[in-house]
mmCIF file of C-alpha atoms in Angstrom:
data_model
loop_
_atom_site.group_PDB
_atom_site.id
_atom_site.type_symbol
_atom_site.label_atom_id
_atom_site.label_comp_id
_atom_site.label_asym_id
_atom_site.label_seq_id
_atom_site.Cartn_x
_atom_site.Cartn_y
_atom_site.Cartn_z
ATOM 1 C CA MET A 796 11.402 -6.055 7.942
ATOM 2 C CA LEU A 797 8.894 -8.877 8.357
ATOM 3 C CA ARG A 798 9.278 -8.636 12.109
ATOM 4 C CA LEU A 799 8.662 -4.891 11.977
ATOM 5 C CA THR A 800 5.654 -5.279 9.680
ATOM 6 C CA GLY A 801 4.131 -7.853 12.000
ATOM 7 C CA GLN A 802 4.569 -5.471 14.948
ATOM 8 C CA ILE A 803 3.062 -2.490 13.111
ATOM 9 C CA PHE A 804 -0.024 -4.333 11.856
ATOM 10 C CA PRO A 805 -1.948 -4.562 15.184
ATOM 11 C CA TYR A 806 -1.924 -0.759 15.457
ATOM 12 C CA LEU A 807 -3.208 -0.080 11.930
ATOM 13 C CA ALA A 808 -4.871 -3.300 10.677
ATOM 14 C CA ASP A 809 -4.466 -2.256 7.049
ATOM 15 C CA GLY A 810 -4.167 -4.783 4.231
ATOM 16 C CA LYS A 811 -1.294 -2.861 2.611
ATOM 17 C CA TRP A 812 1.028 -4.065 5.359
ATOM 18 C CA MET A 813 0.148 -7.673 4.651
ATOM 19 C CA ASP A 814 0.546 -7.009 0.914
ATOM 20 C CA TYR A 815 4.157 -6.130 1.684
ATOM 21 C CA TYR A 816 4.499 -9.119 4.007
ATOM 22 C CA GLU A 817 3.134 -11.547 1.406
ATOM 23 C CA ASN A 818 5.279 -10.077 -1.377
ATOM 24 C CA THR A 819 8.436 -10.431 0.706
ATOM 25 C CA LEU A 820 7.520 -13.909 1.906
ATOM 26 C CA CYS A 821 6.694 -15.270 -1.572
ATOM 27 C CA ASN A 822 9.430 -13.582 -3.566
ATOM 28 C CA HIS A 823 12.393 -13.200 -1.243
ATOM 29 C CA ILE A 824 12.129 -15.575 1.692
ATOM 30 C CA MET A 825 10.900 -18.537 -0.363
ATOM 31 C CA ALA A 826 13.345 -17.698 -3.165
ATOM 32 C CA SER A 827 16.358 -17.569 -0.844
ATOM 33 C CA CYS A 828 16.362 -21.261 0.117
ATOM 34 C CA SER A 829 18.518 -23.915 -1.515
ATOM 35 C CA HIS A 830 16.610 -26.665 -3.326
ATOM 36 C CA THR A 831 18.842 -29.340 -1.816
ATOM 37 C CA CYS A 832 18.834 -30.517 1.794
ATOM 38 C CA ASP A 833 21.962 -28.620 2.803
ATOM 39 C CA GLY A 834 20.497 -25.659 4.714
ATOM 40 C CA GLY A 835 21.948 -23.196 2.218
ATOM 41 C CA THR A 836 20.550 -19.684 1.810
ATOM 42 C CA THR A 837 21.473 -16.796 -0.450
ATOM 43 C CA TYR A 838 23.745 -14.000 0.724
ATOM 44 C CA PHE A 839 22.606 -11.804 -2.171
ATOM 45 C CA MET A 840 19.525 -12.146 -4.365
ATOM 46 C CA PRO A 841 20.817 -11.331 -7.884
ATOM 47 C CA GLN A 842 18.570 -9.160 -10.040
ATOM 48 C CA ASN A 843 20.984 -8.469 -12.876
ATOM 49 C CA PRO A 844 20.373 -10.068 -16.305
ATOM 50 C CA GLY A 845 21.531 -13.671 -16.305
ATOM 51 C CA GLY A 846 22.345 -13.609 -12.603
ATOM 52 C CA HIS A 847 22.217 -16.780 -10.530
ATOM 53 C CA LYS A 848 21.792 -17.576 -6.868
ATOM 54 C CA GLU A 849 24.606 -18.900 -4.711
ATOM 55 C CA PHE A 850 23.703 -20.903 -1.621
ATOM 56 C CA THR A 851 26.679 -20.758 0.716
ATOM 57 C CA THR A 852 27.044 -23.469 3.345
ATOM 58 C CA SER A 853 30.717 -23.012 4.250
ATOM 59 C CA GLU A 854 30.312 -19.843 6.338
ATOM 60 C CA ASN A 855 27.864 -18.279 8.744
ATOM 61 C CA THR A 856 27.421 -14.570 8.041
ATOM 62 C CA CYS A 857 24.630 -12.478 9.528
ATOM 63 C CA CYS A 858 22.594 -12.952 6.325
ATOM 64 C CA HIS A 859 22.876 -16.700 6.582
ATOM 65 C CA GLY A 860 21.799 -16.522 10.193
ATOM 66 C CA THR A 861 18.654 -14.584 9.372
ATOM 67 C CA GLY A 862 18.143 -16.865 6.372
ATOM 68 C CA PHE A 863 17.967 -19.822 8.721
ATOM 69 C CA GLU A 864 15.497 -17.958 10.906
ATOM 70 C CA SER A 865 13.374 -16.978 7.880
ATOM 71 C CA ARG A 866 11.849 -20.449 7.548
ATOM 72 C CA TYR A 867 9.801 -19.788 10.674
ATOM 73 C CA ARG A 868 8.095 -16.808 9.003
ATOM 74 C CA TYR A 869 5.855 -19.093 6.958
ATOM 75 C CA MET A 870 3.618 -19.742 9.960
ATOM 76 C CA GLU A 871 3.547 -16.259 11.475
ATOM 77 C CA HIS A 872 0.861 -13.562 11.123
ATOM 78 C CA ILE A 873 -1.525 -15.757 9.146
ATOM 79 C CA PHE A 874 -4.216 -14.695 11.607
ATOM 80 C CA PHE A 875 -4.875 -11.658 13.773
ATOM 81 C CA GLN A 876 -7.801 -10.729 16.000
ATOM 82 C CA ASP A 877 -9.171 -7.693 17.749
ATOM 83 C CA GLU A 878 -12.350 -7.178 19.760
ATOM 84 C CA GLN A 879 -14.609 -7.237 16.695
ATOM 85 C CA ALA A 880 -13.101 -9.592 14.129
ATOM 86 C CA LEU A 881 -10.801 -12.476 13.312
ATOM 87 C CA TYR A 882 -8.531 -11.510 10.405
ATOM 88 C CA ILE A 883 -7.164 -13.909 7.808
ATOM 89 C CA ASN A 884 -4.037 -12.088 6.642
ATOM 90 C CA LEU A 885 -2.257 -14.712 4.566
ATOM 91 C CA LEU A 886 -3.740 -17.419 2.377
ATOM 92 C CA ILE A 887 -1.484 -20.197 3.645
ATOM 93 C CA PRO A 888 -2.992 -23.676 4.184
ATOM 94 C CA CYS A 889 -3.316 -24.223 7.936
ATOM 95 C CA ARG A 890 -5.646 -24.964 10.840
ATOM 96 C CA LEU A 891 -6.570 -22.536 13.608
ATOM 97 C CA THR A 892 -7.501 -24.010 16.972
ATOM 98 C CA ASP A 893 -9.393 -22.303 19.756
ATOM 99 C CA ASP A 894 -6.487 -22.821 22.153
ATOM 100 C CA PRO A 895 -3.128 -21.056 21.675
ATOM 101 C CA LYS A 896 -1.320 -24.116 23.078
ATOM 102 C CA SER A 897 -2.881 -26.377 20.413
ATOM 103 C CA ALA A 898 -3.081 -29.221 22.895
ATOM 104 C CA PRO A 899 -4.088 -32.698 21.602
ATOM 105 C CA GLY A 900 -7.841 -32.981 21.262
ATOM 106 C CA VAL A 901 -8.448 -29.242 21.046
ATOM 107 C CA GLN A 902 -11.101 -28.494 18.468
ATOM 108 C CA THR A 903 -10.196 -26.788 15.205
ATOM 109 C CA LEU A 904 -11.919 -23.441 14.744
ATOM 110 C CA LEU A 905 -11.054 -22.786 11.092
ATOM 111 C CA GLU A 906 -9.334 -24.779 8.373
ATOM 112 C CA LEU A 907 -7.797 -23.007 5.406
ATOM 113 C CA ARG A 908 -7.100 -25.138 2.329
ATOM 114 C CA GLN A 909 -5.831 -24.372 -1.134
ATOM 115 C CA GLU A 910 -7.964 -26.249 -3.639
ATOM 116 C CA GLN A 911 -5.832 -25.110 -6.573
ATOM 117 C CA GLU A 912 -3.770 -22.053 -7.478
ATOM 118 C CA GLY A 913 -5.913 -19.027 -6.643
ATOM 119 C CA VAL A 914 -8.801 -21.039 -5.150
ATOM 120 C CA PHE A 915 -9.105 -21.368 -1.373
ATOM 121 C CA CYS A 916 -11.582 -23.008 0.969
ATOM 122 C CA ILE A 917 -12.199 -21.634 4.469
ATOM 123 C CA ARG A 918 -14.105 -24.215 6.477
ATOM 124 C CA CYS A 919 -15.566 -23.376 9.878
ATOM 125 C CA GLN A 920 -15.491 -26.265 12.370
ATOM 126 C CA LYS A 921 -16.983 -24.459 15.349
ATOM 127 C CA ASP A 922 -19.426 -21.558 15.762
ATOM 128 C CA MET A 923 -17.419 -18.344 15.712
ATOM 129 C CA THR A 924 -17.886 -15.644 18.323
ATOM 130 C CA LYS A 925 -16.398 -12.939 16.075
ATOM 131 C CA LYS A 926 -16.962 -11.839 12.520
ATOM 132 C CA LEU A 927 -14.454 -12.856 9.863
ATOM 133 C CA ALA A 928 -12.266 -10.328 8.038
ATOM 134 C CA LEU A 929 -10.732 -11.813 4.909
ATOM 135 C CA ARG A 930 -7.857 -10.034 3.187
ATOM 136 C CA ILE A 931 -8.126 -9.478 -0.562
ATOM 137 C CA PRO A 932 -4.525 -9.079 -1.787
ATOM 138 C CA GLY A 933 -3.615 -5.879 -3.577
ATOM 139 C CA TRP A 934 -2.404 -7.832 -6.606
ATOM 140 C CA ALA A 935 -5.958 -9.152 -7.095
ATOM 141 C CA GLU A 936 -7.112 -5.550 -7.678
ATOM 142 C CA ASN A 937 -10.476 -6.354 -6.001
ATOM 143 C CA ARG A 938 -11.184 -9.032 -8.592
ATOM 144 C CA TYR A 939 -12.468 -11.901 -6.513
ATOM 145 C CA GLU A 940 -15.323 -14.340 -6.119
ATOM 146 C CA LEU A 941 -16.535 -15.322 -2.667
ATOM 147 C CA LYS A 942 -19.202 -17.995 -2.349
ATOM 148 C CA GLY A 943 -20.727 -19.930 0.518
ATOM 149 C CA PRO A 944 -22.902 -19.371 3.618
ATOM 150 C CA GLY A 945 -22.293 -15.967 5.123
ATOM 151 C CA SER A 946 -20.465 -14.641 2.057
ATOM 152 C CA GLU A 947 -23.052 -11.853 1.687
ATOM 153 C CA PRO A 948 -23.415 -9.128 2.639
ATOM 154 C CA VAL A 949 -19.813 -8.013 3.092
ATOM 155 C CA THR A 950 -18.018 -4.721 3.601
ATOM 156 C CA LEU A 951 -14.668 -4.033 1.928
ATOM 157 C CA LYS A 952 -12.458 -1.869 4.122
ATOM 158 C CA LYS A 953 -8.688 -1.346 4.019
ATOM 159 C CA GLY A 954 -8.204 -4.433 1.870
ATOM 160 C CA TYR A 955 -10.389 -6.739 3.994
ATOM 161 C CA LEU A 956 -13.797 -8.255 3.388
ATOM 162 C CA PHE A 957 -15.755 -8.049 6.644
ATOM 163 C CA LEU A 958 -18.513 -10.665 6.713
ATOM 164 C CA GLU A 959 -21.675 -9.362 8.333
ATOM 165 C CA ARG A 960 -22.707 -12.773 9.697
ATOM 166 C CA GLN A 961 -20.618 -14.851 12.065
ATOM 167 C CA LEU A 962 -19.698 -18.206 10.605
ATOM 168 C CA ARG A 963 -21.221 -21.345 12.063
ATOM 169 C CA ALA A 964 -19.911 -24.899 12.321
ATOM 170 C CA GLY A 965 -20.069 -26.549 8.923
ATOM 171 C CA ASP A 966 -19.951 -23.336 6.885
ATOM 172 C CA ALA A 967 -17.495 -23.366 3.987
ATOM 173 C CA LEU A 968 -16.423 -20.283 2.053
ATOM 174 C CA TYR A 969 -14.736 -20.489 -1.335
ATOM 175 C CA LEU A 970 -12.517 -17.621 -2.437
ATOM 176 C CA LYS A 971 -11.285 -17.371 -6.018
ATOM 177 C CA LEU A 972 -8.569 -14.887 -6.994
ATOM 178 C CA PRO A 973 -7.222 -14.154 -10.495
ATOM 179 C CA MET A 974 -4.031 -16.063 -11.330
ATOM 180 C CA GLU A 975 -2.873 -14.669 -14.648
ATOM 181 C CA PRO A 976 0.370 -13.132 -15.946
ATOM 182 C CA ILE A 977 0.468 -9.347 -15.563
ATOM 183 C CA LEU A 978 3.255 -7.089 -16.791
ATOM 184 C CA ARG A 979 4.031 -4.363 -14.276
ATOM 185 C CA THR A 980 6.191 -1.270 -14.777
ATOM 186 C CA ASP A 981 9.047 -0.772 -12.360
ATOM 187 C CA ARG A 982 8.209 2.114 -10.044
ATOM 188 C CA THR A 983 11.744 3.534 -10.019
ATOM 189 C CA ASP A 984 12.535 3.257 -13.743
ATOM 190 C CA SER A 985 9.721 3.068 -16.288
ATOM 191 C CA ARG A 986 12.105 1.685 -18.928
ATOM 192 C CA PHE A 987 11.905 -1.675 -17.198
ATOM 193 C CA SER A 988 9.101 -4.023 -16.264
ATOM 194 C CA TYR A 989 8.589 -7.313 -14.474
ATOM 195 C CA LEU A 990 6.073 -10.117 -14.796
ATOM 196 C CA THR A 991 3.845 -11.358 -11.981
ATOM 197 C CA CYS A 992 1.268 -14.091 -11.589
ATOM 198 C CA GLY A 993 -0.803 -13.788 -8.456
ATOM 199 C CA PRO A 994 1.583 -13.016 -5.577
ATOM 200 C CA TYR A 995 4.633 -14.346 -7.435
ATOM 201 C CA VAL A 996 7.328 -12.498 -9.366
ATOM 202 C CA MET A 997 8.104 -14.540 -12.465
ATOM 203 C CA ALA A 998 11.596 -15.297 -13.741
ATOM 204 C CA ALA A 999 12.767 -16.294 -17.212
ATOM 205 C CA ARG A 1000 15.498 -18.894 -17.545
ATOM 206 C CA SER A 1001 18.267 -17.325 -19.642
ATOM 207 C CA ASP A 1002 22.035 -16.820 -19.389
ATOM 208 C CA SER A 1003 21.960 -13.642 -21.522
ATOM 209 C CA LYS A 1004 23.833 -10.770 -19.864
ATOM 210 C CA ALA A 1005 21.738 -8.148 -21.658
ATOM 211 C CA PHE A 1006 18.220 -7.088 -20.696
ATOM 212 C CA LEU A 1007 15.651 -9.017 -22.698
ATOM 213 C CA PRO A 1008 12.466 -7.535 -24.181
ATOM 214 C CA ALA A 1009 9.449 -7.828 -21.901
ATOM 215 C CA PRO A 1010 7.016 -10.641 -22.662
ATOM 216 C CA ARG A 1011 3.524 -9.777 -23.834
ATOM 217 C CA PRO A 1012 1.112 -11.431 -21.354
ATOM 218 C CA GLU A 1013 -1.550 -12.024 -24.009
ATOM 219 C CA LYS A 1014 0.915 -14.161 -25.977
ATOM 220 C CA LEU A 1015 1.910 -16.389 -23.062
ATOM 221 C CA ARG A 1016 0.505 -19.898 -22.868
ATOM 222 C CA GLU A 1017 0.526 -22.052 -19.768
ATOM 223 C CA LEU A 1018 2.616 -25.216 -19.720
ATOM 224 C CA LYS A 1019 1.688 -28.487 -18.057
ATOM 225 C CA GLU A 1020 3.547 -27.538 -14.900
ATOM 226 C CA THR A 1021 1.470 -25.172 -12.764
ATOM 227 C CA LEU A 1022 2.405 -21.477 -13.036
ATOM 228 C CA HIS A 1023 4.874 -22.131 -15.858
ATOM 229 C CA PHE A 1024 4.367 -20.108 -19.047
ATOM 230 C CA THR A 1025 6.104 -19.715 -22.389
ATOM 231 C CA ASP A 1026 6.033 -17.262 -25.270
ATOM 232 C CA GLY A 1027 7.664 -19.820 -27.549
ATOM 233 C CA LYS A 1028 11.149 -18.510 -26.786
ATOM 234 C CA LEU A 1029 11.537 -18.455 -23.012
ATOM 235 C CA GLU A 1030 9.967 -20.200 -20.040
ATOM 236 C CA TYR A 1031 8.621 -18.066 -17.196
ATOM 237 C CA LEU A 1032 8.158 -19.484 -13.705
ATOM 238 C CA PRO A 1033 7.978 -18.176 -10.109
ATOM 239 C CA LEU A 1034 11.322 -16.879 -8.851
ATOM 240 C CA TRP A 1035 11.150 -19.165 -5.816
ATOM 241 C CA GLN A 1036 11.266 -22.188 -8.138
ATOM 242 C CA ILE A 1037 14.592 -21.078 -9.622
ATOM 243 C CA ASP A 1038 17.553 -22.890 -8.092
ATOM 244 C CA LYS A 1039 21.051 -22.267 -9.474
ATOM 245 C CA GLU A 1040 20.218 -21.651 -13.140
ATOM 246 C CA PRO A 1041 20.694 -18.110 -14.560
ATOM 247 C CA TYR A 1042 17.538 -16.028 -14.800
ATOM 248 C CA HIS A 1043 15.982 -12.633 -15.591
ATOM 249 C CA ILE A 1044 13.281 -10.855 -13.597
ATOM 250 C CA TYR A 1045 13.578 -7.356 -15.133
ATOM 251 C CA PHE A 1046 12.927 -6.724 -18.824
ATOM 252 C CA ARG A 1047 12.995 -3.824 -21.276
ATOM 253 C CA ASP A 1048 9.444 -2.514 -21.285
ATOM 254 C CA PHE A 1049 8.077 -2.495 -24.851
ATOM 255 C CA ARG A 1050 5.336 -0.079 -23.720
ATOM 256 C CA GLU A 1051 7.982 2.544 -22.937
ATOM 257 C CA GLU A 1052 9.476 2.063 -26.408
ATOM 258 C CA THR A 1053 6.140 2.429 -28.231
ATOM 259 C CA ASP A 1054 4.764 5.367 -26.223
ATOM 260 C CA GLY A 1055 7.077 7.843 -27.932
ATOM 261 C CA SER A 1056 6.255 6.713 -31.460
ATOM 262 C CA GLU A 1057 2.468 6.463 -31.231
#
């Protein structure tokens, strides 16, 4: 599906396709890899209460084959260009050179760095010949701060900020996106919900085989470890950080329970 999405994007150049790509990359591809150096990947990604991942290394099914190939997706489709603009599709730390072969000594055009969770720096190393189109992820809900030379004026179109001025060598843009827990209702069954933080689906460590009540985001407090939260009972962390321990990603939605009584 990532291959197909990458092939569709040049024809439509719509941020919704990269929303799907980012969601799949952050919450399935990253979550499917064993945390030990054994090359293991998941055959299934459990979503049942108290399920746990199994990283098989003793066989080579089709899923394990594509799982091995998946690691190369981290570097694909970060950028795209057409006649008018250079698009930044994915906020993944990297450098873009002005030569597709990236030969030694070739000058860097753009450098993308993550300063902290939700804060990114885009530094221009060479005068650009095209305008920059910067994707604002759908999960940010157009809540963003963009600062730096050339950051205004901008036009928001199909999920991208199009800068009116071409960046020049030495320009640095700083993009800040909201990184806070949000409870989202499942689109196929409103009785259940899931928790996200930025692009990540959050999981709760628990071996309970019954669906747990959904956490209330306003009652969550952040732990010392980045993107780890607790409500005093459970710890919530990005699904990709879960290894073999049992977890929950779907919860009984308390909003569904209260709607009928209010």
